Amino acid sequence: MATLDRTRIWIGLDDTDTPDSGCTTSTFDDLLKSISHLNDFQIIERRLVRLWPFAERRTRGNGALSCIIECSTDSLPEFEIAISSFFNELEDTLNSEGEIYSLTSPALIYSFEELDEEMYWEAVREKVEISDRINKLSGVNKMTLNSDWGLIGASSAMAWKPNSNSTWELISWRYPQNIGKKRKITSSVIREMESEHPETYVNRDPTKEKGLIAPRTPCPVLYGIRGASPDSVLSAHEWLQSNSEVEKCQRFAIHRTNQLSDDHVNGFFTSTVLTRPIETKGGHSTIQVMLSGESKTLVAFKEGGDVNRLLRRLIPGDRINWIGLESPDGSIHLERLRIESSVPRVIGRPTCCNNKTMRSTGLNQPLKCDFCLKIIDRYWLSEDISLSKLELTNGWVEPSPSQRRHLSRPLSLGEPTLSIL
């Protein structure tokens, strides 16, 4: 998009890392530095976009990068030469230690027009066929290595349109000599940072006293701080870097993100429980529910914590609200759960002398105490569902922070909305 003597450009990059090294965020920062010499160069906004968690060829976190830049229109030929040169150098780097890892499929795209937002919604909620995506990218400038799979992530990141609920992540990168070594940032420092900067999100898991901002892989990232605004994450970063107990970073950048957005799901559903829970190997649990006239399987993994514990307390007839993601096998992997209404839990017959249970005198007949011979109408004792030892937010439960998806919106940021299907 050209305005007078300036042109706006959308750039997307995905899948440049391997299981053991690299990070697309770092590579993307290198890319932007390689074109920063262009006349009137300006970064309008960097974006980090998470996509469908079940994608077959997903990378760590299944995230892709995009950026909107502007430069002088007369610099466009130089821009295209520089970006092509960068991709060629990336290929050389990935080939430097032998063949490129077979599942790494780097893709770089740039466009002078915005891409259709529907490409984002497809990729954040369902499987995308590469042939369909290539057809939609006809006429768009694209470069790939190994295969075209990276085009899905790169184009989806470009197509995402943020809104007022977007979150931000500041990513800092390590000095090269530190990569592969243990990161110097403790859980206690992260706890203090969280206390000092309340507008940052999901910094640690208090149930495990575990920090969540530093990755555990040998990648170039030192840490990533998520928050409500660019100022909130920058302030937290500066606070960390001023602390002598924290490793110093080489560089950093702030990205707008779709993290904590719930874009991968479509609100919550209400269902009636059909079966008692079945506990499978490993402590995972499943139940059958009725949804729009069909039986659906809801799965709560052991790692889901309170979601798993609440699901195991359900019985047929309970009405529940739930949010989850349909997996390729058709089951729903639960992310949040709430009891809307419950049926009584039968606990036994009434008691009489010495707390002895009264007995039936026959089919549809009264109850009788075997000791004092007292007779009463037959009935069962019952109680409500127990919600004890569950951490509830207006009735909702969710996994601990370390077990949530990047896309899942914490209950602390607001209650789920009803599905619009």
Short mmCIF file of C-alpha atoms in Angstrom, two decimals:
data_model
loop_
_atom_site.label_atom_id
_atom_site.label_comp_id
_atom_site.label_asym_id
_atom_site.label_seq_id
_atom_site.Cartn_x
_atom_site.Cartn_y
_atom_site.Cartn_z
CA MET A 1 0.00 0.00 0.00
CA ALA A 2 1.62 3.24 -1.16
CA THR A 3 0.98 6.67 0.35
CA LEU A 4 2.70 9.53 -1.47
CA ASP A 5 6.37 8.57 -1.31
CA ARG A 6 6.02 5.84 1.34
CA THR A 7 4.90 2.24 0.97
CA ARG A 8 3.47 -0.08 3.62
CA ILE A 9 4.56 -3.72 3.50
CA TRP A 10 3.27 -6.79 5.34
CA ILE A 11 5.90 -9.47 6.06
CA GLY A 12 5.40 -12.98 7.48
CA LEU A 13 7.87 -15.66 8.57
CA ASP A 14 7.42 -19.15 10.00
CA ASP A 15 9.12 -22.45 10.73
CA THR A 16 12.81 -21.57 10.76
CA ASP A 17 13.66 -23.45 13.97
CA THR A 18 14.40 -27.11 14.71
CA PRO A 19 13.66 -29.20 17.81
CA ASP A 20 17.18 -28.57 19.11
CA SER A 21 18.09 -25.05 18.06
CA GLY A 22 17.01 -21.72 16.67
CA CYS A 23 13.87 -19.68 17.14
CA THR A 24 11.73 -18.00 14.50
CA THR A 25 11.38 -14.92 16.73
CA SER A 26 15.15 -14.41 16.68
CA THR A 27 15.38 -15.06 12.94
CA PHE A 28 12.60 -12.55 12.31
CA ASP A 29 14.42 -9.93 14.35
CA ASP A 30 17.51 -10.58 12.22
CA LEU A 31 15.39 -10.14 9.10
CA LEU A 32 14.07 -6.77 10.23
CA LYS A 33 17.58 -5.61 11.08
CA SER A 34 18.72 -6.61 7.59
CA ILE A 35 16.27 -4.16 6.00
CA SER A 36 16.47 -1.40 8.61
CA HIS A 37 18.89 0.60 6.42
CA LEU A 38 16.16 1.36 3.85
CA ASN A 39 15.23 5.00 3.41
CA ASP A 40 12.52 6.12 5.86
CA PHE A 41 12.34 2.58 7.28
CA GLN A 42 9.84 2.25 10.13
CA ILE A 43 8.42 -0.73 12.00
CA ILE A 44 4.71 -0.09 12.49
CA GLU A 45 4.00 -3.22 14.53
CA ARG A 46 5.47 -6.65 15.17
CA ARG A 47 3.07 -9.54 15.71
CA LEU A 48 3.35 -12.99 17.26
CA VAL A 49 0.43 -15.22 16.32
CA ARG A 50 -0.42 -18.65 17.75
CA LEU A 51 -2.37 -21.08 15.58
CA TRP A 52 -4.47 -24.27 15.79
CA PRO A 53 -2.94 -26.42 18.54
CA PHE A 54 -3.56 -29.69 16.67
CA ALA A 55 -1.78 -28.73 13.44
CA GLU A 56 0.12 -31.79 12.20
CA ARG A 57 3.37 -29.95 11.47
CA ARG A 58 3.19 -27.48 14.31
CA THR A 59 6.39 -26.07 15.76
CA ARG A 60 7.09 -25.39 19.44
CA GLY A 61 4.13 -23.29 20.59
CA ASN A 62 2.82 -23.28 17.02
CA GLY A 63 3.51 -19.58 16.59
CA ALA A 64 4.33 -17.50 13.51
CA LEU A 65 5.68 -13.97 13.10
CA SER A 66 4.57 -11.00 11.06
CA CYS A 67 5.32 -7.32 10.88
CA ILE A 68 4.00 -4.20 9.21
CA ILE A 69 6.73 -1.87 8.00
CA GLU A 70 6.96 1.29 5.94
CA CYS A 71 9.79 2.59 3.81
CA SER A 72 10.25 5.09 1.02
CA THR A 73 8.72 3.93 -2.24
CA ASP A 74 11.98 4.43 -4.09
CA SER A 75 13.57 1.85 -1.75
CA LEU A 76 11.31 -1.00 -2.89
CA PRO A 77 13.79 -2.52 -5.37
CA GLU A 78 16.44 -2.48 -2.63
CA PHE A 79 13.93 -4.02 -0.21
CA GLU A 80 13.21 -6.93 -2.52
CA ILE A 81 16.91 -7.58 -3.10
CA ALA A 82 17.64 -7.45 0.65
CA ILE A 83 14.81 -9.76 1.65
CA SER A 84 15.73 -12.29 -1.03
CA SER A 85 19.37 -12.15 0.05
CA PHE A 86 18.35 -12.74 3.67
CA PHE A 87 16.40 -15.85 2.75
CA ASN A 88 19.32 -17.21 0.75
CA GLU A 89 21.60 -16.66 3.74
CA LEU A 90 19.05 -18.40 5.96
CA GLU A 91 19.21 -21.43 3.69
CA ASP A 92 23.01 -21.43 3.90
CA THR A 93 22.83 -21.23 7.70
CA LEU A 94 20.35 -24.10 7.96
CA ASN A 95 22.51 -26.16 5.60
CA SER A 96 25.77 -25.35 7.38
CA GLU A 97 25.72 -28.53 9.45
CA GLY A 98 24.33 -30.84 6.79
CA GLU A 99 20.86 -31.19 5.30
CA ILE A 100 18.04 -29.03 6.65
CA TYR A 101 16.01 -30.83 9.31
CA SER A 102 13.29 -32.68 7.39
CA LEU A 103 10.33 -31.15 9.26
CA THR A 104 11.65 -27.58 9.09
CA SER A 105 9.90 -25.71 6.28
CA PRO A 106 10.91 -22.03 6.39
CA ALA A 107 8.59 -19.66 4.57
CA LEU A 108 8.92 -15.92 4.01
CA ILE A 109 6.10 -13.87 2.51
CA TYR A 110 5.68 -10.20 1.79
CA SER A 111 2.78 -8.27 0.37
CA PHE A 112 1.94 -4.67 -0.42
CA GLU A 113 -1.71 -5.30 0.51
CA GLU A 114 -3.37 -6.80 3.57
CA LEU A 115 -4.23 -10.48 3.32
CA ASP A 116 -7.77 -11.76 3.80
CA GLU A 117 -8.48 -12.12 7.54
CA GLU A 118 -10.28 -15.40 6.86
CA MET A 119 -6.87 -17.02 6.38
CA TYR A 120 -6.16 -16.36 10.05
CA TRP A 121 -9.48 -17.74 11.30
CA GLU A 122 -9.05 -20.90 9.25
CA ALA A 123 -5.60 -21.56 10.67
CA VAL A 124 -6.43 -20.80 14.31
CA ARG A 125 -9.51 -23.06 14.44
CA GLU A 126 -8.98 -25.95 12.06
CA LYS A 127 -6.68 -27.91 9.81
CA VAL A 128 -5.59 -26.05 6.68
CA GLU A 129 -4.62 -27.89 3.52
CA ILE A 130 -1.46 -26.49 2.00
CA SER A 131 -2.88 -26.68 -1.53
CA ASP A 132 -5.81 -24.47 -0.52
CA ARG A 133 -3.52 -21.94 1.12
CA ILE A 134 -1.20 -21.77 -1.90
CA ASN A 135 -4.20 -21.04 -4.11
CA LYS A 136 -5.23 -18.18 -1.83
CA LEU A 137 -1.69 -16.77 -1.97
CA SER A 138 -1.63 -16.57 -5.74
CA GLY A 139 0.17 -13.38 -6.74
CA VAL A 140 1.73 -12.88 -3.28
CA ASN A 141 5.53 -12.83 -3.01
CA LYS A 142 6.70 -15.97 -1.22
CA MET A 143 9.89 -17.95 -0.62
CA THR A 144 10.12 -21.45 0.85
CA LEU A 145 12.64 -24.17 1.70
CA ASN A 146 12.12 -27.94 2.00
CA SER A 147 8.36 -27.66 1.46
CA ASP A 148 5.56 -25.10 1.38
CA TRP A 149 4.12 -25.91 4.83
CA GLY A 150 5.53 -22.78 6.44
CA LEU A 151 3.33 -20.67 4.17
CA ILE A 152 0.31 -21.49 6.33
CA GLY A 153 1.76 -19.96 9.48
CA ALA A 154 3.44 -17.00 7.79
CA SER A 155 0.32 -15.98 5.86
CA SER A 156 -1.97 -16.50 8.85
CA ALA A 157 0.20 -14.24 10.99
CA MET A 158 0.00 -11.58 8.29
CA ALA A 159 -3.79 -11.96 7.99
CA TRP A 160 -4.51 -11.59 11.73
CA LYS A 161 -6.27 -8.34 12.62
CA PRO A 162 -5.80 -7.39 16.29
CA ASN A 163 -8.52 -5.87 18.45
CA SER A 164 -8.72 -4.02 21.75
CA ASN A 165 -8.36 -7.28 23.70
CA SER A 166 -4.98 -8.11 22.19
CA THR A 167 -2.12 -8.83 24.54
CA TRP A 168 1.57 -8.02 24.16
CA GLU A 169 4.75 -10.00 24.60
CA LEU A 170 8.24 -8.64 25.01
CA ILE A 171 10.76 -11.23 23.85
CA SER A 172 14.39 -10.87 24.89
CA TRP A 173 17.23 -12.81 23.29
CA ARG A 174 20.47 -14.07 24.79
CA TYR A 175 24.05 -13.24 23.95
CA PRO A 176 25.37 -15.95 21.61
CA GLN A 177 27.94 -17.16 24.15
CA ASN A 178 25.13 -17.91 26.65
CA ILE A 179 22.93 -19.99 24.34
CA GLY A 180 22.82 -23.56 25.57
CA LYS A 181 23.73 -22.63 29.13
CA LYS A 182 21.29 -22.49 32.04
CA ARG A 183 19.27 -19.28 32.07
CA LYS A 184 19.89 -17.02 35.04
CA ILE A 185 16.40 -16.06 36.21
CA THR A 186 14.82 -17.50 39.34
CA SER A 187 11.20 -18.14 40.25
CA SER A 188 11.51 -15.80 43.24
CA VAL A 189 12.59 -12.93 40.99
CA ILE A 190 9.68 -13.64 38.65
CA ARG A 191 7.30 -13.64 41.63
CA GLU A 192 8.61 -10.23 42.67
CA MET A 193 8.34 -8.91 39.12
CA GLU A 194 4.73 -10.07 38.95
CA SER A 195 3.98 -8.28 42.22
CA GLU A 196 5.62 -5.07 41.02
CA HIS A 197 3.98 -5.22 37.57
CA PRO A 198 0.37 -6.44 37.96
CA GLU A 199 -0.49 -5.72 34.30
CA THR A 200 1.72 -8.61 33.19
CA TYR A 201 0.14 -12.02 32.68
CA VAL A 202 0.93 -15.70 33.23
CA ASN A 203 4.46 -15.15 34.50
CA ARG A 204 4.53 -18.18 36.78
CA ASP A 205 2.53 -21.14 38.04
CA PRO A 206 1.86 -20.51 41.76
CA THR A 207 0.67 -24.10 42.21
CA LYS A 208 4.17 -25.32 41.40
CA GLU A 209 6.26 -22.25 42.30
CA LYS A 210 7.48 -22.40 38.73
CA GLY A 211 8.44 -19.51 36.45
CA LEU A 212 6.85 -19.54 32.99
CA ILE A 213 8.62 -16.72 31.15
CA ALA A 214 11.87 -18.54 30.31
CA PRO A 215 11.87 -21.48 27.87
CA ARG A 216 13.51 -24.76 28.76
CA THR A 217 14.97 -25.42 25.30
CA PRO A 218 18.46 -24.39 24.07
CA CYS A 219 16.99 -21.64 21.89
CA PRO A 220 18.15 -17.98 21.74
CA VAL A 221 15.20 -16.66 23.79
CA LEU A 222 16.04 -15.49 27.32
CA TYR A 223 12.45 -14.81 28.37
CA GLY A 224 9.09 -13.58 27.15
CA ILE A 225 6.91 -11.27 29.26
CA ARG A 226 3.18 -11.09 28.44
CA GLY A 227 1.04 -8.15 29.43
CA ALA A 228 -1.81 -5.75 28.78
CA SER A 229 0.17 -3.09 26.92
CA PRO A 230 3.58 -2.31 25.43
CA ASP A 231 4.36 -0.12 28.44
CA SER A 232 3.54 -2.86 30.95
CA VAL A 233 5.87 -5.43 29.38
CA LEU A 234 8.64 -2.89 28.79
CA SER A 235 8.50 -1.72 32.40
CA ALA A 236 8.69 -5.32 33.65
CA HIS A 237 11.61 -6.04 31.31
CA GLU A 238 13.54 -3.00 32.50
CA TRP A 239 12.91 -4.03 36.09
CA LEU A 240 14.27 -7.52 35.41
CA GLN A 241 17.33 -6.25 33.58
CA SER A 242 18.17 -3.93 36.47
CA ASN A 243 18.26 -6.94 38.83
CA SER A 244 21.74 -8.36 39.41
CA GLU A 245 20.29 -11.87 39.73
CA VAL A 246 18.95 -11.86 36.17
CA GLU A 247 20.95 -12.68 33.03
CA LYS A 248 21.41 -9.67 30.75
CA CYS A 249 19.87 -9.84 27.30
CA GLN A 250 21.50 -8.86 24.03
CA ARG A 251 18.33 -7.42 22.45
CA PHE A 252 14.56 -7.43 22.76
CA ALA A 253 11.40 -6.54 20.86
CA ILE A 254 7.72 -6.05 21.71
CA HIS A 255 5.07 -7.97 19.78
CA ARG A 256 1.32 -7.68 19.64
CA THR A 257 -0.18 -11.16 20.06
CA ASN A 258 -3.34 -13.23 19.91
CA GLN A 259 -2.27 -15.07 23.06
CA LEU A 260 -4.90 -15.38 25.81
CA SER A 261 -7.56 -14.52 23.20
CA ASP A 262 -9.61 -17.76 23.03
CA ASP A 263 -9.61 -17.31 19.25
CA HIS A 264 -9.16 -21.07 18.83
CA VAL A 265 -12.54 -21.78 20.44
CA ASN A 266 -16.01 -20.34 19.99
CA GLY A 267 -17.30 -19.52 23.45
CA PHE A 268 -18.77 -22.00 25.90
CA PHE A 269 -21.41 -24.65 25.35
CA THR A 270 -24.08 -26.06 27.67
CA SER A 271 -24.63 -29.82 27.77
CA THR A 272 -26.35 -32.53 29.78
CA VAL A 273 -24.11 -35.28 31.14
CA LEU A 274 -25.09 -38.73 29.82
CA THR A 275 -22.62 -41.07 31.52
CA ARG A 276 -20.51 -41.42 34.60
CA PRO A 277 -16.84 -40.52 34.12
CA ILE A 278 -14.44 -43.17 32.90
CA GLU A 279 -10.91 -42.84 34.23
CA THR A 280 -8.25 -44.01 31.78
CA LYS A 281 -4.61 -44.94 32.22
CA GLY A 282 -2.61 -41.97 33.42
CA GLY A 283 -5.44 -40.37 35.37
CA HIS A 284 -7.25 -38.85 32.38
CA SER A 285 -11.07 -38.90 32.46
CA THR A 286 -13.85 -38.87 29.87
CA ILE A 287 -17.62 -38.44 29.89
CA GLN A 288 -20.35 -38.40 27.28
CA VAL A 289 -22.59 -35.34 26.99
CA MET A 290 -25.48 -34.31 24.80
CA LEU A 291 -24.87 -31.32 22.52
CA SER A 292 -27.34 -30.23 19.83
CA GLY A 293 -28.86 -33.70 19.71
CA GLU A 294 -25.52 -35.50 19.42
CA SER A 295 -23.38 -37.37 21.92
CA LYS A 296 -19.94 -35.84 22.41
CA THR A 297 -16.92 -37.11 24.34
CA LEU A 298 -15.35 -34.63 26.74
CA VAL A 299 -11.79 -35.35 27.85
CA ALA A 300 -10.12 -33.89 30.94
CA PHE A 301 -6.44 -34.75 31.20
CA LYS A 302 -4.77 -35.35 34.53
CA GLU A 303 -2.65 -32.25 33.88
CA GLY A 304 -5.87 -30.22 33.75
CA GLY A 305 -5.99 -30.22 37.54
CA ASP A 306 -9.32 -28.87 38.76
CA VAL A 307 -10.93 -29.46 35.36
CA ASN A 308 -10.13 -33.15 35.72
CA ARG A 309 -11.22 -33.22 39.36
CA LEU A 310 -14.57 -31.57 38.64
CA LEU A 311 -15.29 -33.77 35.64
CA ARG A 312 -14.77 -36.89 37.78
CA ARG A 313 -17.51 -35.67 40.15
CA LEU A 314 -20.18 -35.44 37.43
CA ILE A 315 -23.09 -37.87 37.09
CA PRO A 316 -25.80 -38.32 34.45
CA GLY A 317 -28.32 -35.48 34.47
CA ASP A 318 -25.90 -32.74 35.51
CA ARG A 319 -25.98 -29.62 33.33
CA ILE A 320 -22.55 -28.19 32.60
CA ASN A 321 -20.95 -25.28 30.77
CA TRP A 322 -17.69 -26.10 29.04
CA ILE A 323 -15.03 -24.75 26.72
CA GLY A 324 -12.85 -27.11 24.76
CA LEU A 325 -11.15 -27.82 21.49
CA GLU A 326 -12.25 -30.63 19.18
CA SER A 327 -9.32 -32.90 18.43
CA PRO A 328 -8.78 -34.77 15.15
CA ASP A 329 -10.37 -37.91 16.68
CA GLY A 330 -13.58 -35.99 17.42
CA SER A 331 -13.23 -35.82 21.21
CA ILE A 332 -13.33 -32.46 22.98
CA HIS A 333 -10.24 -31.57 25.02
CA LEU A 334 -11.59 -29.47 27.89
CA GLU A 335 -10.03 -26.14 28.86
CA ARG A 336 -12.63 -24.80 31.32
CA LEU A 337 -15.63 -26.33 33.06
CA ARG A 338 -18.55 -25.20 35.24
CA ILE A 339 -21.60 -26.82 36.85
CA GLU A 340 -24.78 -25.04 35.77
CA SER A 341 -27.12 -27.31 37.72
CA SER A 342 -26.65 -30.70 39.33
CA VAL A 343 -28.90 -33.63 40.14
CA PRO A 344 -28.97 -34.96 43.72
CA ARG A 345 -26.27 -37.46 44.72
CA VAL A 346 -27.91 -40.47 46.41
CA ILE A 347 -25.97 -41.44 49.53
CA GLY A 348 -28.26 -44.12 51.00
CA ARG A 349 -31.37 -44.87 53.03
CA PRO A 350 -32.29 -42.99 56.23
CA THR A 351 -31.04 -44.41 59.53
CA CYS A 352 -32.80 -45.13 62.81
CA CYS A 353 -31.64 -46.94 65.99
CA ASN A 354 -27.88 -46.86 66.52
CA ASN A 355 -27.50 -45.29 63.07
CA LYS A 356 -28.61 -48.52 61.44
CA THR A 357 -29.96 -48.19 57.92
CA MET A 358 -33.71 -48.67 57.55
CA ARG A 359 -34.71 -51.40 55.12
CA SER A 360 -37.38 -51.74 52.47
CA THR A 361 -40.30 -53.99 53.32
CA GLY A 362 -40.83 -54.86 49.67
CA LEU A 363 -41.24 -53.46 46.18
CA ASN A 364 -42.67 -49.94 46.47
CA GLN A 365 -43.31 -50.59 50.18
CA PRO A 366 -42.38 -48.42 53.21
CA LEU A 367 -39.08 -48.52 55.11
CA LYS A 368 -38.78 -50.28 58.45
CA CYS A 369 -36.30 -50.22 61.34
CA ASP A 370 -35.31 -53.78 62.25
CA PHE A 371 -34.77 -52.77 65.89
CA CYS A 372 -37.69 -50.56 66.98
CA LEU A 373 -39.97 -51.60 64.07
CA LYS A 374 -40.66 -47.98 63.15
CA ILE A 375 -42.15 -47.62 59.66
CA ILE A 376 -41.81 -44.57 57.39
CA ASP A 377 -42.45 -43.74 53.74
CA ARG A 378 -39.63 -44.93 51.51
CA TYR A 379 -37.13 -42.34 50.26
CA TRP A 380 -33.41 -41.91 49.61
CA LEU A 381 -31.01 -39.52 51.29
CA SER A 382 -29.12 -37.27 48.89
CA GLU A 383 -26.67 -34.39 48.82
CA ASP A 384 -25.50 -31.74 46.37
CA ILE A 385 -22.36 -32.16 44.30
CA SER A 386 -19.23 -31.38 46.32
CA LEU A 387 -17.12 -28.51 44.99
CA SER A 388 -14.65 -28.65 47.85
CA LYS A 389 -10.94 -28.22 47.20
CA LEU A 390 -11.61 -26.65 43.79
CA GLU A 391 -10.40 -23.16 42.92
CA LEU A 392 -13.54 -21.59 41.49
CA THR A 393 -14.04 -18.34 39.58
CA ASN A 394 -17.80 -17.77 39.55
CA GLY A 395 -18.14 -21.53 39.32
CA TRP A 396 -15.55 -22.03 36.57
CA VAL A 397 -12.40 -24.11 36.91
CA GLU A 398 -9.33 -24.07 34.66
CA PRO A 399 -5.92 -25.78 34.51
CA SER A 400 -2.96 -24.27 36.33
CA PRO A 401 -1.04 -21.66 34.29
CA SER A 402 1.70 -24.07 33.20
CA GLN A 403 -0.89 -26.42 31.67
CA ARG A 404 -2.87 -23.88 29.61
CA ARG A 405 -2.53 -23.30 25.91
CA HIS A 406 -0.97 -20.05 24.72
CA LEU A 407 -4.34 -19.12 23.21
CA SER A 408 -6.47 -19.88 26.27
CA ARG A 409 -7.87 -16.87 28.08
CA PRO A 410 -7.38 -17.05 31.87
CA LEU A 411 -10.47 -16.62 34.02
CA SER A 412 -8.67 -13.72 35.71
CA LEU A 413 -9.14 -11.74 32.47
CA GLY A 414 -12.88 -12.30 32.34
CA GLU A 415 -15.54 -14.97 32.19
CA PRO A 416 -16.09 -16.98 28.99
CA THR A 417 -18.82 -15.89 26.60
CA LEU A 418 -21.62 -18.09 25.28
CA SER A 419 -20.99 -19.81 21.94
CA ILE A 420 -22.62 -18.08 18.98
CA LEU A 421 -22.98 -21.24 16.92
#
